[in-house]
Short mmCIF file of C-alpha atoms in Angstrom, two decimals:
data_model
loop_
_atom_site.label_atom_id
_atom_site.label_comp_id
_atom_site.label_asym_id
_atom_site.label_seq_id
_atom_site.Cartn_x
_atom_site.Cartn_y
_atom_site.Cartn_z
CA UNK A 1261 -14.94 -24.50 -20.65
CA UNK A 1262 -17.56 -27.62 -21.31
CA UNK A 1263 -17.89 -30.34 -23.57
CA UNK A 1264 -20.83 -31.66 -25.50
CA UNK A 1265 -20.78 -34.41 -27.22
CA UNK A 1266 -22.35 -34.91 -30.64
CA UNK A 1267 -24.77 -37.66 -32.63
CA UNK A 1268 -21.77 -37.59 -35.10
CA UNK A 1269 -19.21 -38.63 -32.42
CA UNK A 1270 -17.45 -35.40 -32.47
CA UNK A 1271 -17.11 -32.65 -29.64
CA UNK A 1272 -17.95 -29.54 -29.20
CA UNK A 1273 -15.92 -27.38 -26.67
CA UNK A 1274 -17.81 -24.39 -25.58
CA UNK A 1275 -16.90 -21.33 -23.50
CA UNK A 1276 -18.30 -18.09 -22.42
CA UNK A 1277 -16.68 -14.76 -22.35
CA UNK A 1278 -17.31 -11.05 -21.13
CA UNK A 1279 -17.13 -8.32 -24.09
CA UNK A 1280 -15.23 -5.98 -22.49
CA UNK A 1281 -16.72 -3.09 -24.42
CA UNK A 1282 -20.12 -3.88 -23.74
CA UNK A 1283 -20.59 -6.68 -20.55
CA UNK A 1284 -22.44 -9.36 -22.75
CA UNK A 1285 -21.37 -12.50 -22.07
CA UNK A 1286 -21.15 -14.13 -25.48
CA UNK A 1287 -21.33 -18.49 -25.78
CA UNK A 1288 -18.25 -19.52 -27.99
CA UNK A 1289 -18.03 -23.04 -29.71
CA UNK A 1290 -15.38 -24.99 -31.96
CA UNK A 1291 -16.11 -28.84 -33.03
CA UNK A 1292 -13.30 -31.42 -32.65
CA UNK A 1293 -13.02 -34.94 -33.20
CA UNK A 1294 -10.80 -35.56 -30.49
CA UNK A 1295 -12.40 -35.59 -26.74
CA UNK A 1296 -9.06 -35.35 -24.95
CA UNK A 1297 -7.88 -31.73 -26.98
CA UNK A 1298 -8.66 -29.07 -24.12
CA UNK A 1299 -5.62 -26.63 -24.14
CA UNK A 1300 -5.25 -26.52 -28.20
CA UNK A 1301 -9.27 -26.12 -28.00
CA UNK A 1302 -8.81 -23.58 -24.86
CA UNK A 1303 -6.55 -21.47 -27.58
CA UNK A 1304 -8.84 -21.41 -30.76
CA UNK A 1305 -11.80 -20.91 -28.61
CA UNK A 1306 -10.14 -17.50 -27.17
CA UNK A 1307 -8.63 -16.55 -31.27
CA UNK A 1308 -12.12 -17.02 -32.25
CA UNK A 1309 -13.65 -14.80 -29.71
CA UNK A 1310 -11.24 -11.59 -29.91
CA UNK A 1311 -12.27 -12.06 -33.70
CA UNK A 1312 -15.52 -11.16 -32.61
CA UNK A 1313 -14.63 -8.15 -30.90
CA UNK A 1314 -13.26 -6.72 -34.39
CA UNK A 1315 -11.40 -3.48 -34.35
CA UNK A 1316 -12.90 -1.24 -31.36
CA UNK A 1317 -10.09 0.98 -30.11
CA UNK A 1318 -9.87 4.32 -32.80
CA UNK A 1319 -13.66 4.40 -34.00
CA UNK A 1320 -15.14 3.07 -30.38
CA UNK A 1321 -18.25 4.91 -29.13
CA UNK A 1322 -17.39 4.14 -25.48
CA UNK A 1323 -16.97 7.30 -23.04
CA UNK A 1324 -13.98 7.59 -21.49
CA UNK A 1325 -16.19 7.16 -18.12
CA UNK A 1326 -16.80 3.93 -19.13
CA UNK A 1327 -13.35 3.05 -19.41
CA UNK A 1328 -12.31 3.66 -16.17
CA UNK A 1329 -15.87 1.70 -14.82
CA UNK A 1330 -14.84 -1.10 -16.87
CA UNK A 1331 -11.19 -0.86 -15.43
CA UNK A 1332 -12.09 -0.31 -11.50
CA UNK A 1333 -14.53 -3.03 -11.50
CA UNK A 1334 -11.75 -5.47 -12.44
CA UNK A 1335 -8.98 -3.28 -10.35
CA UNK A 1336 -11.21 -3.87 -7.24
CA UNK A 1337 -11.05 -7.95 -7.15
CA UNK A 1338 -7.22 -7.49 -7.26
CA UNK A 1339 -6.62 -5.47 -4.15
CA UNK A 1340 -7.18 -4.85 -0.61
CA UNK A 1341 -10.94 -3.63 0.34
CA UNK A 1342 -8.82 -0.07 1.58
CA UNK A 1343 -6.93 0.20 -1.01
CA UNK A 1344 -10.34 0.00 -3.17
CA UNK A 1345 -11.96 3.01 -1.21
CA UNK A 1346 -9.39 5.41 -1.49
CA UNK A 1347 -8.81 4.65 -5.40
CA UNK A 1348 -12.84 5.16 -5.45
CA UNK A 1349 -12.21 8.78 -4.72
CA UNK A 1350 -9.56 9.44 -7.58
CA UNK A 1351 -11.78 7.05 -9.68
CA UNK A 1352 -14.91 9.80 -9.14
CA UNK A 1353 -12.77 13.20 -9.92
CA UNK A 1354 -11.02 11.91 -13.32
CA UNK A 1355 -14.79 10.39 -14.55
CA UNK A 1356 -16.47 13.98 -13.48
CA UNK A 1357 -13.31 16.23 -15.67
CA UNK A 1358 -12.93 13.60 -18.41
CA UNK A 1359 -15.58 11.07 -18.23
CA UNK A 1360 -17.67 12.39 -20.82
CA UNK A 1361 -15.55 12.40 -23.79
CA UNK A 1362 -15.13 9.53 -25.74
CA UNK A 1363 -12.40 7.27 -24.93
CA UNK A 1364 -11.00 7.39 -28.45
CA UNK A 1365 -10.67 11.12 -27.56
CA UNK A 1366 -8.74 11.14 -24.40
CA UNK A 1367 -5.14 10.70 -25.04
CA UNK A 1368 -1.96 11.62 -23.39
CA UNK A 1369 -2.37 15.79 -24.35
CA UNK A 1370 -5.63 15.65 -22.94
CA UNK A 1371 -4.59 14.06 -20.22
CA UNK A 1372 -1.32 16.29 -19.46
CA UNK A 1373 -3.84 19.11 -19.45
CA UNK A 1374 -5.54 17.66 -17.64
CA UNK A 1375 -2.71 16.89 -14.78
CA UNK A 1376 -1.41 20.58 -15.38
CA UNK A 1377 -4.55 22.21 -14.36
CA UNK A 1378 -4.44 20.22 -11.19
CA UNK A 1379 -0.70 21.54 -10.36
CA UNK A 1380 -1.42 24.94 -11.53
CA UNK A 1381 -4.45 24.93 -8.71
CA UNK A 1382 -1.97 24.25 -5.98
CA UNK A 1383 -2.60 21.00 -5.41
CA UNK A 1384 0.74 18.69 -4.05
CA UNK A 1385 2.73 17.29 -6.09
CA UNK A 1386 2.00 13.65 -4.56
CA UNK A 1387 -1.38 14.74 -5.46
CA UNK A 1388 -1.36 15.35 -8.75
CA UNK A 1389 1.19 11.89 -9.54
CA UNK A 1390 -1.50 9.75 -8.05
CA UNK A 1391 -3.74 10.73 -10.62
CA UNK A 1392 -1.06 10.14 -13.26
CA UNK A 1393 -0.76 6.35 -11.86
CA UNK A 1394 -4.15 5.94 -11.87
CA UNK A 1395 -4.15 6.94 -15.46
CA UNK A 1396 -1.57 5.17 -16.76
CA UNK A 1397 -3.26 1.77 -15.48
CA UNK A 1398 -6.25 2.59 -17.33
CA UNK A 1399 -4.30 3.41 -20.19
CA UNK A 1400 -2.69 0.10 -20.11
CA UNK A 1401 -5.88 -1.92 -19.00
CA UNK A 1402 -7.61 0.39 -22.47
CA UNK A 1403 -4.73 -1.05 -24.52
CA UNK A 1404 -5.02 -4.89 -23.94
CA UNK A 1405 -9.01 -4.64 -24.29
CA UNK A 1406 -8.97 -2.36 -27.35
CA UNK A 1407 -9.73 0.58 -26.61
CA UNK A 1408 -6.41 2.20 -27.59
CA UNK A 1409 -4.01 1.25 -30.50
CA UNK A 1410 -1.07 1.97 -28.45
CA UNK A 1411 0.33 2.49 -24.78
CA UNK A 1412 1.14 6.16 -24.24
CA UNK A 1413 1.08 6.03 -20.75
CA UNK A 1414 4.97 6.64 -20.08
CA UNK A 1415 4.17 10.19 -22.21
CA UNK A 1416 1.90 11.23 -18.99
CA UNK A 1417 3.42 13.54 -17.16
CA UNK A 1418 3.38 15.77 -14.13
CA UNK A 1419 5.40 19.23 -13.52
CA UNK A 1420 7.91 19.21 -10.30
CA UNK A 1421 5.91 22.28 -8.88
CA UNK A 1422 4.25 22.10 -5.58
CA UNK A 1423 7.19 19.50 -4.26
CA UNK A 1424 6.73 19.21 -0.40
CA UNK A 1425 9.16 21.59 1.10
CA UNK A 1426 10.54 19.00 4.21
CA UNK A 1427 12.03 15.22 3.43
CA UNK A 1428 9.89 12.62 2.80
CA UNK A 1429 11.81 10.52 4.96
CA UNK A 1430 10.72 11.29 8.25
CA UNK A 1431 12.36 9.57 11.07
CA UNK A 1432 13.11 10.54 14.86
CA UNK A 1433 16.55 10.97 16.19
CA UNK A 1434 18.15 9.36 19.47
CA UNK A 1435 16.60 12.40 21.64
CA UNK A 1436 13.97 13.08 19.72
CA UNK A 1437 12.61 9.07 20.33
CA UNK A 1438 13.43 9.65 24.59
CA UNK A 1439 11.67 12.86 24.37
CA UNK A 1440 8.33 11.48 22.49
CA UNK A 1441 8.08 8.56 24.82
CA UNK A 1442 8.45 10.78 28.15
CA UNK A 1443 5.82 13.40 27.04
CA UNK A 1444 3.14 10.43 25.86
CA UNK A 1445 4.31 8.56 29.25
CA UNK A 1446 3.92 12.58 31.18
CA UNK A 1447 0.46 13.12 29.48
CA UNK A 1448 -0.91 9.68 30.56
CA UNK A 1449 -0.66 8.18 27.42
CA UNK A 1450 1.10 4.90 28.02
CA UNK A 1451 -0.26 2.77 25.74
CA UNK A 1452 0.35 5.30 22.72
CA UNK A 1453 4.01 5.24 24.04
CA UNK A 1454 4.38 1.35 23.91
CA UNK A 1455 2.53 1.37 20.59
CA UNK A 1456 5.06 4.17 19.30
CA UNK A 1457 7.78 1.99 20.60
CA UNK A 1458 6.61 -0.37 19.16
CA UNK A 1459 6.47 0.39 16.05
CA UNK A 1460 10.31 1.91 16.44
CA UNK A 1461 11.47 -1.44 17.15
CA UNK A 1462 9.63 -3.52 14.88
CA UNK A 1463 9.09 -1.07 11.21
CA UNK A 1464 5.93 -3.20 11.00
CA UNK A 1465 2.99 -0.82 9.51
CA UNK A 1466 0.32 0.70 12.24
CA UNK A 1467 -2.60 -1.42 10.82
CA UNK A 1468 -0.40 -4.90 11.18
CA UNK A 1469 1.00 -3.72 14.88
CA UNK A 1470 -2.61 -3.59 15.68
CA UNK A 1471 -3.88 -6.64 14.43
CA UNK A 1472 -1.24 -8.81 16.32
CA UNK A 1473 -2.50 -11.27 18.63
CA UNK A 1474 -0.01 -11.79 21.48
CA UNK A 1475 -1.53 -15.63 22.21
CA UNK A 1476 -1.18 -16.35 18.14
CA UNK A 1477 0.98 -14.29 16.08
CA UNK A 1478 3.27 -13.55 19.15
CA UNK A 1479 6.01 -16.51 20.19
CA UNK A 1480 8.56 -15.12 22.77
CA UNK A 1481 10.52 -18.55 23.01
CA UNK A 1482 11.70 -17.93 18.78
CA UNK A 1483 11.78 -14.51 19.65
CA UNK A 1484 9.55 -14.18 16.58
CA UNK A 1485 6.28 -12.19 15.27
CA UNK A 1486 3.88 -13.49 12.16
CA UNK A 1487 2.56 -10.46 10.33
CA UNK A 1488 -0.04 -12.30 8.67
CA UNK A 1489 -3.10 -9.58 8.77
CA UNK A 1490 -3.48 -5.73 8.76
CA UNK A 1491 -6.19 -3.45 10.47
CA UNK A 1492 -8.29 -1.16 8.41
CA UNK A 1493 -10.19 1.64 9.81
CA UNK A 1494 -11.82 2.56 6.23
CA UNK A 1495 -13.48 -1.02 6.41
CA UNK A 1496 -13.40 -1.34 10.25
CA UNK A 1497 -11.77 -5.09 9.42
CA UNK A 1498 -9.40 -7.30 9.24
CA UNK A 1499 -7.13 -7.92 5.71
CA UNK A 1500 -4.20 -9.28 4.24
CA UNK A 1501 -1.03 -7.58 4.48
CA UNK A 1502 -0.14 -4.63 1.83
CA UNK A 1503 1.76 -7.05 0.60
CA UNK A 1504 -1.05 -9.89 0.20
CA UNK A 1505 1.84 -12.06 2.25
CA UNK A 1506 2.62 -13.04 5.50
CA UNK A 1507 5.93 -12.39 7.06
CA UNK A 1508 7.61 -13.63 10.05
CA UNK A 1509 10.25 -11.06 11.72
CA UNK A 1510 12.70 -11.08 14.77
CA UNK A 1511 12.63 -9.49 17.92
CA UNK A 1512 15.30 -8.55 20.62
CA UNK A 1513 14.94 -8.67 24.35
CA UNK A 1514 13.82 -4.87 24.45
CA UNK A 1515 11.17 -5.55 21.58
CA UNK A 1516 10.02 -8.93 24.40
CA UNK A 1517 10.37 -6.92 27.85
CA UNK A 1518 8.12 -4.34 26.21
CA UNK A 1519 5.77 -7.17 24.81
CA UNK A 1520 5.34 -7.95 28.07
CA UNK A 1521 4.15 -4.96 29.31
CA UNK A 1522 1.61 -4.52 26.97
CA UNK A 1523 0.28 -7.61 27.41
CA UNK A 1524 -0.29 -7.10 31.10
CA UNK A 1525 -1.91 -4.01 30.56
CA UNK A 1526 -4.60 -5.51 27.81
CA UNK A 1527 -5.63 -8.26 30.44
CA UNK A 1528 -5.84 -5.70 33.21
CA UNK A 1529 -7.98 -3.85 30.77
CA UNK A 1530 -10.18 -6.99 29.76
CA UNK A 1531 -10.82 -6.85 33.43
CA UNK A 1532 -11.88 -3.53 33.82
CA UNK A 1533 -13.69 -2.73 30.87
CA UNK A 1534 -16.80 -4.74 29.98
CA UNK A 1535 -16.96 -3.58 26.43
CA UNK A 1536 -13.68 -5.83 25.89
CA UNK A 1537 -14.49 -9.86 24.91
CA UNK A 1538 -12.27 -11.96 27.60
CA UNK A 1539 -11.44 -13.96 24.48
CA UNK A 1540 -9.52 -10.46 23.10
CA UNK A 1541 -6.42 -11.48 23.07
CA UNK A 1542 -5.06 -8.07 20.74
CA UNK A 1543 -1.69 -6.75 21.89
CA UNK A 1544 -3.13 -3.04 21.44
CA UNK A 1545 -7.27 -2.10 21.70
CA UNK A 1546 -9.23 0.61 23.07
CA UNK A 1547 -11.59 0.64 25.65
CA UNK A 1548 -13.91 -0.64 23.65
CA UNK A 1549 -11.87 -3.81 22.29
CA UNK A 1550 -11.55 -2.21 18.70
CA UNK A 1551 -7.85 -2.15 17.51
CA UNK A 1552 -6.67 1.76 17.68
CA UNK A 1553 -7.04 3.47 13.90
CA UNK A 1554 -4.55 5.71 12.56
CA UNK A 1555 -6.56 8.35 12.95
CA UNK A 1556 -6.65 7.74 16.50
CA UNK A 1557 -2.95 7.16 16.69
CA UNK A 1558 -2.01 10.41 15.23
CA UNK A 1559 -4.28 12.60 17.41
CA UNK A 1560 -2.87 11.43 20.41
CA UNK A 1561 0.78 12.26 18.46
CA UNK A 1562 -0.17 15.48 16.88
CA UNK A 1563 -0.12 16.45 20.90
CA UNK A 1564 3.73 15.63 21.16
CA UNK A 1565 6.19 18.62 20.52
CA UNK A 1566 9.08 17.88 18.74
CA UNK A 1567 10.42 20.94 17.07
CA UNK A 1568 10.13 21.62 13.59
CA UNK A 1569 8.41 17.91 13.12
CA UNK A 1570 4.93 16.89 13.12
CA UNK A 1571 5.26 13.45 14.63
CA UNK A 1572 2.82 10.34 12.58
CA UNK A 1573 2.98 7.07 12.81
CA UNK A 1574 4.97 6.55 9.01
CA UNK A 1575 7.97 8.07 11.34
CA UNK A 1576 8.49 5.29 13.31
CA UNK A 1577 8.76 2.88 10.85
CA UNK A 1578 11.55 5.22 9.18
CA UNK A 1579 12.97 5.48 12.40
CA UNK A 1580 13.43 1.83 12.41
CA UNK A 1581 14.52 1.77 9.13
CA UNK A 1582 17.35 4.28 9.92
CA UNK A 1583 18.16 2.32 13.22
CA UNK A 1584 18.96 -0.48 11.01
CA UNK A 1585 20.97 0.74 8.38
CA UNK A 1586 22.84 2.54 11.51
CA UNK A 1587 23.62 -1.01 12.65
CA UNK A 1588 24.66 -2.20 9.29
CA UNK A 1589 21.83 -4.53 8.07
CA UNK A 1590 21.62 -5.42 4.27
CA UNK A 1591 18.88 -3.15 3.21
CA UNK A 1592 17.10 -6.32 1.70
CA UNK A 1593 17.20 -7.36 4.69
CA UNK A 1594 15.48 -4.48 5.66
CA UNK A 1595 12.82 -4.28 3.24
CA UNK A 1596 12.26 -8.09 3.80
CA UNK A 1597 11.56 -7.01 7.32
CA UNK A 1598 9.23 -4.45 7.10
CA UNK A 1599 7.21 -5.63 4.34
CA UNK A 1600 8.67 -4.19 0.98
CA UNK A 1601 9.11 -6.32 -2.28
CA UNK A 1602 11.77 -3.96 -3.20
CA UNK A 1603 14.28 -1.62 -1.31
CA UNK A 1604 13.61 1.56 -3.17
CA UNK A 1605 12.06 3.34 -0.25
CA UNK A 1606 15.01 1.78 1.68
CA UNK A 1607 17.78 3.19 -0.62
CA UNK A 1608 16.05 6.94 -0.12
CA UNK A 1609 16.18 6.81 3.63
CA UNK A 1610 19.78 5.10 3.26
CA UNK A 1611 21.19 7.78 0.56
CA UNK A 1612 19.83 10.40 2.68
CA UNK A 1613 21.20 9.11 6.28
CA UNK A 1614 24.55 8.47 4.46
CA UNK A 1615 24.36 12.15 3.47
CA UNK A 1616 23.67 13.35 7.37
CA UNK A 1617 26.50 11.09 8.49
CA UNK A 1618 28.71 12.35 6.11
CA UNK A 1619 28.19 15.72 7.31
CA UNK A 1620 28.59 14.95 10.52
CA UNK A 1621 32.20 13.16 9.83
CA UNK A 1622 32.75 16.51 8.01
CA UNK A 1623 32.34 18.75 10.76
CA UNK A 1624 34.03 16.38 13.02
CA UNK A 1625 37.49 16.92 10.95
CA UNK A 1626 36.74 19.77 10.74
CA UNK A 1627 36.88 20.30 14.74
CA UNK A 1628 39.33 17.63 15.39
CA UNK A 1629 42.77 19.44 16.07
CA UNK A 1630 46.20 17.89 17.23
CA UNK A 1631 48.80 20.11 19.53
CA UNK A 1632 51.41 18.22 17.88
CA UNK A 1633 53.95 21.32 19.35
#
């Protein structure tokens, strides 16, 4: 917002806004007498522009495709550069099956079709729901702009076919974690191991574990770790944290003796390799100095045999997540610790561990005798 001041001694405030429907930018003006009258004036100026817009929503000419172009290119400058790029891909397939309706068209039995053709062509379940939440933002974002009279995005919905058949909560047992660590340590593979461990002992995320610097982020004295950055191999970068905020967590003395390690083996590395800065002061990097990507990560694991489980990197942080919960942390707590703003994820891996360890108490009774004669 501006002022200008006028022969008459009056003011006129002035702002500029975006028509959502078409990207003008329109010039908006109200006179006042008084100079000092910026929020009241802030107020009227925006009522007097959405009177402008008029109503848009039922009789708008604007293609669906449109929409959703109008809606990513505000979506983008709220969220991560990765996050961005693998929306862009969803973004593409909904414009290129319902893009060129209009948008007044496109409501929630179109788009149920639309969500049942993709389960009826096999596609997963997780699949198919991402395109639902995609959906339902641009329903919402279609709502508060005008294109639609109403929110109908809760009607969206997508059949339970095509469920993954294994839990969702992956996580490595007591053997199963000596077992991984000896084959990666048999095949050569030390760092992967330490990074692994890692990972089991901290729940932090494979792009943050990368990204730590063991000279900044790293203080052994607090017995403490800032997660204040993440790793992304889609933008071969640095970023924020999934959660946009930093986070400080705890460490014990096996987290610090295997800290140590590491760090030995990146300088020894920095010495060896020329390709690696002497100012790289990364816990975890490749020969080249680059952070290790996920995709990297889970090649070297998809090596590992652990029957009837193909090891990733999302297991360890489960794993720490049920080593946790086996030690009786608060599961806020928990979800403070690994980076969640809620503990839904937490109470799935807890219900279902509570559900193991009930079975196991069950078939203990159930073996436990007494020779009382």
């Amino acid at each position: 917002m501006w002022i200008e001041q006028l022969p008459n001694g009056k003011y006129r405030y002035c702002e500029r806004f975006k028509n959502p429907h078409t990207g003008k930018v329109k010039k908006i003006s109200l006179v006042s007498s008084k100079k000092n009258d910026k929020a009241n004036m802030s107020v009227k100026l925006y009522e007097a522009y959405t009177a402008t817009l008029g109503a848009t929503s039922a009789s708008s000419e604007v293609s669906f495709g449109e929409l959703v172009d109008e809606w990513f290119s505000v979506y983008v400058q709220t969220v991560r550069k990765s996050t961005a790029i693998n929306r862009r891909n969803v973004v593409d397939h909904i414009k290129s099956d319902l893009g060129h309706f209009l948008a007044s068209k496109v409501d929630d039995i179109m788009m149920n079709q639309h969500l049942l053709r993709l389960s009826k062509s096999g596609r997963p379940y997780s699949y198919t729901n991402k395109r639902r939440e995609v959906l339902k933002h641009i329903i919402k974002f279609g709502v508060k702009y005008g294109y639609y009279d109403n929110d109908f995005s809760e009607k969206l919905v997508v059949e339970r076919i095509n469920m993954p058949k294994e839990n969702t909560y992956k996580y490595l047992e007591h053997d199963e974690i000596k077992s991984l660590v000896q084959q990666l340590e048999e095949m050569g593979k030390t760092e992967v191991a330490n990074l692994s461990m890692f990972q089991m002992l901290t729940g932090v995320r494979i792009g943050e574990a990368v990204a730590i610097d063991y000279e900044q982020d790293i203080d052994l004295i607090s017995r403490t770790i800032t997660i204040n950055k993440s790793w992304s191999h889609m933008v071969n970068d640095f970023g924020p944290t999934k959660t946009g905020k930093d986070r400080v967590i705890h460490i014990n003395d096996e987290t610090i003796t295997l800290i140590k390690k590491q760090i030995l083996i990146s300088k020894t590395k920095k010495l060896r390799y020329k390709s690696i800065s002497p100012d790289n002061t990364l816990l975890f990097t490749t020969r080249t100095g680059k952070p290790y990507s996920l995709l990297q990560f889970n090649r070297e694991l998809s090596k590992v045999n652990i029957p009837g489980k193909r090891v990733t990197t999302h297991y360890f942080r489960h794993t720490f997540v049920t080593l946790a919960i086996e030690h009786g942390i608060p599961l806020h707590l928990i979800a403070h610790h690994v980076g969640h703003t809620d503990t839904k994820m937490i109470e799935k891996i807890y219900a279902h561990h509570s559900q193991k360890l009930d079975d196991s108490l069950r078939q203990s009774i159930e073996r436990m005798t007494v020779n009382f004669i």
